[in-house]
Amino acid sequence: MMINKPLVLTYLYLLIYILLSSGVILYNKWVLSPKYFNFPFPITLTMIHMGFSGVVAFFLVRVFKVVSPVKMTFEIYATCVVPISAFFASSLWFGNTAYLHISVAFIQMLKALMPVATFFMAVLCGTDKARLDVFLNMVLVSVGVVISSYGEIHFNIVGTLYQVTGIVAEALRLVLTQVLLQKKGLTLNPITSLYYIAPCSFVFLFVPWYLLEKPMMEVSQIQFNFWIFFSNALCALALNFSIFLVIGRTGAVTIRVAGVLKDWILIALSTVIFPESTITGLNIIGYAIALCGVVMYNYIKVKDVRASSQLPAESIPDRIAKDWKLEKKSSDIFNPNNSSDNNGGNINSEPQIDEEAPLIASSRLSHIGRTQINQYLRFACRFIVS
């Protein structure tokens, strides 16, 4: 029996993505929770991740020259990178702070609101049109989240507000990434996005850290374990790169299926690792209703993409294998001078943004995404990078 190596490789990438994504979220909860490692400083932890990512990206770009920096002018940096970094830093700050107040399982349920926030922000910014079918799906998602919240035993309004605020900030970041960078004709790959975004986000986080966490750290006895924070930051960095690797090899449809599977696995694992995370029947019912809305929304978007690109429907394994073969022809290293293969220098190229993409779009797009990936941007379930 012949083994389909591209398909096996694809599922291996998906497995790595699911393991890293779940692992980073659980790791962050363990580090921040007062009941475990007891480092209740989410801004500090986020700054460690941003600093580490920025340093690694600097060496890859400037020292080892793995990729070439883009032509970044002061005007582009001030009008595009700075606001995107501000919302990115805010989403990480609020999202990580939520770990101090609510469970991982409930946070994952609240994240079902991400497509709702992204859709409304896209409509407000003019990058998407208001549609009745999509709006009804958003209502279904919202109703499911409300039911799930009502069934939460350890409901905490502060943690819920932190998480919802982080979702809104991430939705704004995703829409601004499309509006601002596309308008400037700028496409960043995973390494260059870290190179430009991470240091700027670090600076934005410094202000709330200095005002909110620095005084607390001076009076409290904190434990600092180098290997804990180094491995945590390394896992977060690896997840940044793995998401773009998965998108480049599989496409946006498959990553959404993997994302839903990852959420259910994460909810189940969190109840085992953190016994205080109790799930009720109402939690499950509400989350299942919300996921039905998300799945229906994905179906609408996939149908729109297929209709506009006039591609015949294919089974997921066949499409995965075909996408992988097509992507195999393009280089794994960003080449700004080769715009015909990877859209690196094409001013009309559109960024592909996964529902959990940590920073800015990959320069390597899947087969379907090369022409219609803009339609996928509307649905984005945020990934916790730190």
GROMACS .gro file of C-alpha atoms in nm:
model
  386
    1MET     CA    1   0.000   0.000   0.000
    2MET     CA    2   0.142   0.333  -0.109
    3ILE     CA    3   0.172   0.593   0.165
    4ASN     CA    4   0.062   0.941   0.065
    5LYS     CA    5   0.364   1.127   0.201
    6PRO     CA    6   0.227   1.478   0.139
    7LEU     CA    7  -0.091   1.392   0.323
    8VAL     CA    8   0.100   1.234   0.613
    9LEU     CA    9   0.321   1.542   0.630
   10THR     CA   10   0.016   1.767   0.630
   11TYR     CA   11  -0.143   1.585   0.922
   12LEU     CA   12   0.192   1.594   1.103
   13TYR     CA   13   0.196   1.972   1.068
   14LEU     CA   14  -0.160   1.988   1.197
   15LEU     CA   15  -0.068   1.771   1.495
   16ILE     CA   16   0.228   1.995   1.576
   17TYR     CA   17   0.004   2.302   1.553
   18ILE     CA   18  -0.261   2.151   1.783
   19LEU     CA   19  -0.002   2.037   2.039
   20LEU     CA   20   0.183   2.369   2.043
   21SER     CA   21  -0.133   2.579   2.053
   22SER     CA   22  -0.285   2.378   2.337
   23GLY     CA   23   0.048   2.353   2.517
   24VAL     CA   24   0.119   2.726   2.511
   25ILE     CA   25  -0.226   2.815   2.646
   26LEU     CA   26  -0.205   2.559   2.926
   27TYR     CA   27   0.155   2.661   3.000
   28ASN     CA   28   0.054   3.028   3.029
   29LYS     CA   29  -0.230   2.940   3.265
   30TRP     CA   30   0.005   2.733   3.481
   31VAL     CA   31   0.266   3.010   3.499
   32LEU     CA   32   0.017   3.288   3.577
   33SER     CA   33  -0.214   3.103   3.815
   34PRO     CA   34  -0.157   3.176   4.187
   35LYS     CA   35  -0.243   2.811   4.257
   36TYR     CA   36   0.050   2.676   4.055
   37PHE     CA   37   0.370   2.857   3.953
   38ASN     CA   38   0.226   3.176   4.101
   39PHE     CA   39   0.358   3.447   3.869
   40PRO     CA   40   0.050   3.672   3.853
   41PHE     CA   41   0.205   3.930   3.620
   42PRO     CA   42   0.055   3.883   3.271
   43ILE     CA   43   0.205   4.203   3.127
   44THR     CA   44   0.553   4.095   3.238
   45LEU     CA   45   0.507   3.751   3.083
   46THR     CA   46   0.386   3.907   2.757
   47MET     CA   47   0.683   4.145   2.752
   48ILE     CA   48   0.920   3.851   2.797
   49HIS     CA   49   0.763   3.684   2.493
   50MET     CA   50   0.776   4.000   2.282
   51GLY     CA   51   1.136   4.071   2.381
   52PHE     CA   52   1.244   3.715   2.308
   53SER     CA   53   1.062   3.708   1.973
   54GLY     CA   54   1.207   4.045   1.873
   55VAL     CA   55   1.563   3.938   1.954
   56VAL     CA   56   1.531   3.609   1.764
   57ALA     CA   57   1.380   3.789   1.464
   58PHE     CA   58   1.660   4.049   1.471
   59PHE     CA   59   1.928   3.779   1.452
   60LEU     CA   60   1.744   3.596   1.174
   61VAL     CA   61   1.704   3.915   0.967
   62ARG     CA   62   2.018   4.117   1.040
   63VAL     CA   63   2.282   3.865   1.148
   64PHE     CA   64   2.205   3.534   0.979
   65LYS     CA   65   2.012   3.703   0.693
   66VAL     CA   66   1.761   3.419   0.666
   67VAL     CA   67   1.516   3.666   0.514
   68SER     CA   68   1.551   4.019   0.382
   69PRO     CA   69   1.384   4.313   0.556
   70VAL     CA   70   1.110   4.491   0.363
   71LYS     CA   71   1.132   4.852   0.253
   72MET     CA   72   0.991   5.008   0.568
   73THR     CA   73   0.962   5.386   0.562
   74PHE     CA   74   0.896   5.598   0.868
   75GLU     CA   75   0.554   5.688   0.732
   76ILE     CA   76   0.454   5.322   0.690
   77TYR     CA   77   0.591   5.234   1.032
   78ALA     CA   78   0.409   5.521   1.204
   79THR     CA   79   0.075   5.478   1.026
   80CYS     CA   80   0.065   5.097   0.996
   81VAL     CA   81   0.301   4.911   1.228
   82VAL     CA   82   0.245   5.132   1.533
   83PRO     CA   83  -0.137   5.109   1.549
   84ILE     CA   84  -0.133   4.738   1.465
   85SER     CA   85   0.125   4.679   1.739
   86ALA     CA   86  -0.083   4.879   1.986
   87PHE     CA   87  -0.391   4.663   1.935
   88PHE     CA   88  -0.181   4.347   1.927
   89ALA     CA   89  -0.020   4.435   2.260
   90SER     CA   90  -0.361   4.521   2.405
   91SER     CA   91  -0.516   4.193   2.294
   92LEU     CA   92  -0.232   3.995   2.452
   93TRP     CA   93  -0.241   4.200   2.772
   94PHE     CA   94  -0.615   4.163   2.828
   95GLY     CA   95  -0.628   3.804   2.707
   96ASN     CA   96  -0.349   3.690   2.939
   97THR     CA   97  -0.491   3.883   3.234
   98ALA     CA   98  -0.813   3.683   3.195
   99TYR     CA   99  -0.620   3.371   3.303
  100LEU     CA  100  -0.601   3.515   3.653
  101HIS     CA  101  -0.978   3.523   3.688
  102ILE     CA  102  -1.146   3.256   3.472
  103SER     CA  103  -1.072   2.902   3.358
  104VAL     CA  104  -0.907   2.796   3.034
  105ALA     CA  105  -1.224   2.610   2.932
  106PHE     CA  106  -1.444   2.918   2.975
  107ILE     CA  107  -1.189   3.136   2.793
  108GLN     CA  108  -1.205   2.901   2.493
  109MET     CA  109  -1.583   2.926   2.497
  110LEU     CA  110  -1.568   3.305   2.503
  111LYS     CA  111  -1.331   3.299   2.205
  112ALA     CA  112  -1.622   3.180   1.994
  113LEU     CA  113  -1.714   3.551   1.990
  114MET     CA  114  -1.408   3.626   1.778
  115PRO     CA  115  -1.586   3.597   1.440
  116VAL     CA  116  -1.866   3.817   1.573
  117ALA     CA  117  -1.624   4.093   1.674
  118THR     CA  118  -1.422   4.062   1.352
  119PHE     CA  119  -1.733   4.071   1.132
  120PHE     CA  120  -1.874   4.385   1.294
  121MET     CA  121  -1.535   4.560   1.291
  122ALA     CA  122  -1.490   4.470   0.923
  123VAL     CA  123  -1.835   4.611   0.842
  124LEU     CA  124  -1.760   4.931   1.034
  125CYS     CA  125  -1.427   4.971   0.855
  126GLY     CA  126  -1.582   4.900   0.516
  127THR     CA  127  -1.386   4.582   0.441
  128ASP     CA  128  -1.696   4.362   0.455
  129LYS     CA  129  -2.060   4.403   0.366
  130ALA     CA  130  -2.348   4.349   0.606
  131ARG     CA  131  -2.532   4.030   0.508
  132LEU     CA  132  -2.842   3.882   0.666
  133ASP     CA  133  -2.718   3.520   0.656
  134VAL     CA  134  -2.389   3.611   0.821
  135PHE     CA  135  -2.564   3.832   1.075
  136LEU     CA  136  -2.796   3.546   1.174
  137ASN     CA  137  -2.493   3.322   1.226
  138MET     CA  138  -2.337   3.588   1.448
  139VAL     CA  139  -2.659   3.602   1.653
  140LEU     CA  140  -2.647   3.223   1.691
  141VAL     CA  141  -2.285   3.237   1.809
  142SER     CA  142  -2.366   3.513   2.056
  143VAL     CA  143  -2.667   3.325   2.197
  144GLY     CA  144  -2.451   3.015   2.243
  145VAL     CA  145  -2.184   3.212   2.431
  146VAL     CA  146  -2.448   3.374   2.654
  147ILE     CA  147  -2.591   3.030   2.741
  148SER     CA  148  -2.241   2.897   2.808
  149SER     CA  149  -2.166   3.197   3.032
  150TYR     CA  150  -2.491   3.146   3.222
  151GLY     CA  151  -2.390   2.787   3.291
  152GLU     CA  152  -2.042   2.883   3.417
  153ILE     CA  153  -2.014   2.787   3.785
  154HIS     CA  154  -1.719   3.014   3.860
  155PHE     CA  155  -1.837   3.308   3.652
  156ASN     CA  156  -1.621   3.616   3.707
  157ILE     CA  157  -1.729   3.944   3.552
  158VAL     CA  158  -1.378   4.094   3.569
  159GLY     CA  159  -1.216   3.804   3.386
  160THR     CA  160  -1.496   3.795   3.131
  161LEU     CA  161  -1.457   4.167   3.059
  162TYR     CA  162  -1.081   4.126   3.019
  163GLN     CA  163  -1.127   3.842   2.770
  164VAL     CA  164  -1.400   4.018   2.570
  165THR     CA  165  -1.191   4.337   2.557
  166GLY     CA  166  -0.896   4.133   2.431
  167ILE     CA  167  -1.119   3.982   2.160
  168VAL     CA  168  -1.232   4.328   2.045
  169ALA     CA  169  -0.871   4.451   2.037
  170GLU     CA  170  -0.768   4.150   1.831
  171ALA     CA  171  -1.056   4.202   1.590
  172LEU     CA  172  -0.943   4.561   1.538
  173ARG     CA  173  -0.586   4.440   1.486
  174LEU     CA  174  -0.695   4.193   1.218
  175VAL     CA  175  -0.904   4.449   1.030
  176LEU     CA  176  -0.632   4.715   1.056
  177THR     CA  177  -0.378   4.465   0.924
  178GLN     CA  178  -0.589   4.423   0.614
  179VAL     CA  179  -0.684   4.788   0.569
  180LEU     CA  180  -0.350   4.953   0.644
  181LEU     CA  181  -0.094   4.706   0.511
  182GLN     CA  182  -0.291   4.622   0.198
  183LYS     CA  183  -0.334   4.988   0.119
  184LYS     CA  184   0.043   5.032   0.143
  185GLY     CA  185   0.107   4.718  -0.061
  186LEU     CA  186   0.315   4.568   0.219
  187THR     CA  187   0.339   4.193   0.280
  188LEU     CA  188   0.530   4.055   0.577
  189ASN     CA  189   0.632   3.697   0.640
  190PRO     CA  190   0.643   3.542   0.991
  191ILE     CA  191   1.000   3.649   1.063
  192THR     CA  192   0.974   4.005   0.935
  193SER     CA  193   0.641   4.051   1.111
  194LEU     CA  194   0.805   3.956   1.440
  195TYR     CA  195   1.099   4.180   1.352
  196TYR     CA  196   0.879   4.489   1.318
  197ILE     CA  197   0.582   4.416   1.545
  198ALA     CA  198   0.736   4.255   1.854
  199PRO     CA  199   0.966   4.546   1.959
  200CYS     CA  200   0.688   4.799   1.908
  201SER     CA  201   0.446   4.587   2.112
  202PHE     CA  202   0.710   4.560   2.385
  203VAL     CA  203   0.729   4.940   2.405
  204PHE     CA  204   0.350   4.972   2.427
  205LEU     CA  205   0.338   4.716   2.708
  206PHE     CA  206   0.608   4.897   2.904
  207VAL     CA  207   0.373   5.179   3.007
  208PRO     CA  208   0.102   4.963   3.172
  209TRP     CA  209   0.376   4.741   3.317
  210TYR     CA  210   0.548   5.038   3.481
  211LEU     CA  211   0.221   5.169   3.625
  212LEU     CA  212   0.048   4.845   3.721
  213GLU     CA  213   0.293   4.559   3.773
  214LYS     CA  214   0.628   4.714   3.862
  215PRO     CA  215   0.505   4.847   4.202
  216MET     CA  216   0.357   4.505   4.283
  217MET     CA  217   0.676   4.325   4.188
  218GLU     CA  218   0.881   4.547   4.419
  219VAL     CA  219   0.677   4.459   4.729
  220SER     CA  220   0.599   4.095   4.658
  221GLN     CA  221   0.831   3.797   4.666
  222ILE     CA  222   0.832   3.657   4.315
  223GLN     CA  223   1.007   3.347   4.194
  224PHE     CA  224   1.197   3.373   3.869
  225ASN     CA  225   1.302   3.050   3.705
  226PHE     CA  226   1.502   3.116   3.388
  227TRP     CA  227   1.424   2.781   3.228
  228ILE     CA  228   1.051   2.815   3.292
  229PHE     CA  229   1.030   3.152   3.120
  230PHE     CA  230   1.275   3.059   2.845
  231SER     CA  231   1.087   2.740   2.753
  232ASN     CA  232   0.756   2.927   2.772
  233ALA     CA  233   0.879   3.199   2.537
  234LEU     CA  234   1.034   2.939   2.306
  235CYS     CA  235   0.705   2.750   2.280
  236ALA     CA  236   0.520   3.074   2.201
  237LEU     CA  237   0.774   3.157   1.929
  238ALA     CA  238   0.750   2.807   1.783
  239LEU     CA  239   0.372   2.839   1.771
  240ASN     CA  240   0.405   3.167   1.579
  241PHE     CA  241   0.602   2.989   1.307
  242SER     CA  242   0.401   2.665   1.312
  243ILE     CA  243   0.074   2.843   1.237
  244PHE     CA  244   0.215   2.997   0.921
  245LEU     CA  245   0.370   2.663   0.825
  246VAL     CA  246   0.032   2.492   0.860
  247ILE     CA  247  -0.147   2.764   0.661
  248GLY     CA  248   0.112   2.747   0.385
  249ARG     CA  249   0.077   2.368   0.353
  250THR     CA  250  -0.294   2.313   0.409
  251GLY     CA  251  -0.500   2.626   0.350
  252ALA     CA  252  -0.748   2.821   0.559
  253VAL     CA  253  -1.031   2.565   0.548
  254THR     CA  254  -0.827   2.286   0.702
  255ILE     CA  255  -0.680   2.508   0.971
  256ARG     CA  256  -1.032   2.598   1.080
  257VAL     CA  257  -1.124   2.232   1.118
  258ALA     CA  258  -0.807   2.180   1.319
  259GLY     CA  259  -0.889   2.488   1.526
  260VAL     CA  260  -1.229   2.352   1.626
  261LEU     CA  261  -1.074   2.016   1.714
  262LYS     CA  262  -0.805   2.191   1.915
  263ASP     CA  263  -1.063   2.388   2.114
  264TRP     CA  264  -1.249   2.074   2.221
  265ILE     CA  265  -0.921   1.899   2.310
  266LEU     CA  266  -0.807   2.203   2.506
  267ILE     CA  267  -1.132   2.226   2.701
  268ALA     CA  268  -1.107   1.857   2.792
  269LEU     CA  269  -0.737   1.878   2.886
  270SER     CA  270  -0.787   2.189   3.098
  271THR     CA  271  -1.039   2.010   3.319
  272VAL     CA  272  -0.785   1.732   3.379
  273ILE     CA  273  -0.480   1.952   3.439
  274PHE     CA  274  -0.668   2.217   3.634
  275PRO     CA  275  -0.930   2.038   3.849
  276GLU     CA  276  -1.091   2.368   3.950
  277SER     CA  277  -1.206   2.410   3.588
  278THR     CA  278  -1.549   2.254   3.619
  279ILE     CA  279  -1.762   2.219   3.307
  280THR     CA  280  -2.140   2.202   3.331
  281GLY     CA  281  -2.391   2.063   3.085
  282LEU     CA  282  -2.509   2.416   3.010
  283ASN     CA  283  -2.150   2.511   2.924
  284ILE     CA  284  -2.133   2.234   2.666
  285ILE     CA  285  -2.476   2.308   2.521
  286GLY     CA  286  -2.401   2.678   2.485
  287TYR     CA  287  -2.060   2.616   2.330
  288ALA     CA  288  -2.207   2.360   2.089
  289ILE     CA  289  -2.466   2.618   1.976
  290ALA     CA  290  -2.192   2.876   1.927
  291LEU     CA  291  -1.982   2.631   1.725
  292CYS     CA  292  -2.282   2.556   1.502
  293GLY     CA  293  -2.288   2.926   1.414
  294VAL     CA  294  -1.914   2.924   1.350
  295VAL     CA  295  -1.936   2.615   1.128
  296MET     CA  296  -2.224   2.766   0.930
  297TYR     CA  297  -2.028   3.087   0.890
  298ASN     CA  298  -1.728   2.891   0.760
  299TYR     CA  299  -1.955   2.709   0.516
  300ILE     CA  300  -2.086   3.038   0.378
  301LYS     CA  301  -1.734   3.173   0.331
  302VAL     CA  302  -1.605   2.856   0.168
  303LYS     CA  303  -1.905   2.853  -0.065
  304ASP     CA  304  -1.836   3.216  -0.157
  305VAL     CA  305  -1.473   3.135  -0.230
  306ARG     CA  306  -1.557   2.835  -0.447
  307ALA     CA  307  -1.824   3.028  -0.635
  308SER     CA  308  -1.595   3.320  -0.708
  309SER     CA  309  -1.295   3.106  -0.800
  310GLN     CA  310  -1.513   2.851  -0.989
  311LEU     CA  311  -1.325   2.561  -0.837
  312PRO     CA  312  -1.500   2.222  -0.818
  313ALA     CA  313  -1.571   2.084  -0.475
  314GLU     CA  314  -1.307   1.841  -0.354
  315SER     CA  315  -1.268   1.621  -0.056
  316ILE     CA  316  -1.049   1.768   0.215
  317PRO     CA  317  -0.771   1.506   0.186
  318ASP     CA  318  -0.753   1.551  -0.193
  319ARG     CA  319  -0.747   1.929  -0.161
  320ILE     CA  320  -0.482   1.911   0.109
  321ALA     CA  321  -0.260   1.692  -0.107
  322LYS     CA  322  -0.308   1.916  -0.410
  323ASP     CA  323  -0.237   2.231  -0.210
  324TRP     CA  324   0.078   2.075  -0.069
  325LYS     CA  325   0.206   1.979  -0.413
  326LEU     CA  326   0.139   2.327  -0.546
  327GLU     CA  327   0.302   2.491  -0.246
  328LYS     CA  328   0.601   2.262  -0.274
  329LYS     CA  329   0.703   2.449  -0.587
  330SER     CA  330   0.752   2.773  -0.397
  331SER     CA  331   1.050   2.844  -0.177
  332ASP     CA  332   1.029   2.802   0.199
  333ILE     CA  333   1.236   3.117   0.239
  334PHE     CA  334   1.086   3.455   0.165
  335ASN     CA  335   1.224   3.609  -0.153
  336PRO     CA  336   1.124   3.973  -0.196
  337ASN     CA  337   1.238   3.972  -0.556
  338ASN     CA  338   1.018   3.682  -0.659
  339SER     CA  339   0.667   3.821  -0.663
  340SER     CA  340   0.530   3.572  -0.913
  341ASP     CA  341   0.560   3.273  -0.679
  342ASN     CA  342   0.501   3.392  -0.325
  343ASN     CA  343   0.345   3.737  -0.363
  344GLY     CA  344   0.632   3.877  -0.156
  345GLY     CA  345   0.665   4.184  -0.373
  346ASN     CA  346   0.324   4.201  -0.536
  347ILE     CA  347   0.155   4.522  -0.431
  348ASN     CA  348  -0.182   4.369  -0.512
  349SER     CA  349  -0.128   4.062  -0.297
  350GLU     CA  350  -0.361   4.015  -0.004
  351PRO     CA  351  -0.248   3.888   0.335
  352GLN     CA  352  -0.365   3.551   0.453
  353ILE     CA  353  -0.467   3.567   0.814
  354ASP     CA  354  -0.564   3.258   1.004
  355GLU     CA  355  -0.828   3.268   1.272
  356GLU     CA  356  -0.549   3.232   1.527
  357ALA     CA  357  -0.265   3.404   1.355
  358PRO     CA  358  -0.044   3.576   1.609
  359LEU     CA  359   0.096   3.859   1.405
  360ILE     CA  360   0.081   3.956   1.040
  361ALA     CA  361   0.011   3.756   0.730
  362SER     CA  362   0.238   3.495   0.583
  363SER     CA  363   0.386   3.568   0.243
  364ARG     CA  364   0.315   3.211   0.137
  365LEU     CA  365  -0.048   3.152   0.051
  366SER     CA  366  -0.237   2.834  -0.017
  367HIS     CA  367  -0.375   2.750  -0.359
  368ILE     CA  368  -0.726   2.886  -0.299
  369GLY     CA  369  -0.598   3.165  -0.079
  370ARG     CA  370  -0.385   3.323  -0.348
  371THR     CA  371  -0.687   3.473  -0.519
  372GLN     CA  372  -0.963   3.481  -0.260
  373ILE     CA  373  -0.799   3.480   0.084
  374ASN     CA  374  -0.937   3.824   0.161
  375GLN     CA  375  -1.276   3.662   0.214
  376TYR     CA  376  -1.133   3.441   0.486
  377LEU     CA  377  -1.018   3.734   0.698
  378ARG     CA  378  -1.366   3.793   0.834
  379PHE     CA  379  -1.338   3.487   1.055
  380ALA     CA  380  -1.055   3.496   1.304
  381CYS     CA  381  -1.043   3.312   1.635
  382ARG     CA  382  -0.753   3.462   1.825
  383PHE     CA  383  -0.452   3.272   1.930
  384ILE     CA  384  -0.287   3.345   2.264
  385VAL     CA  385   0.077   3.392   2.176
  386SER     CA  386   0.183   3.470   2.528
   0.00000   0.00000   0.00000
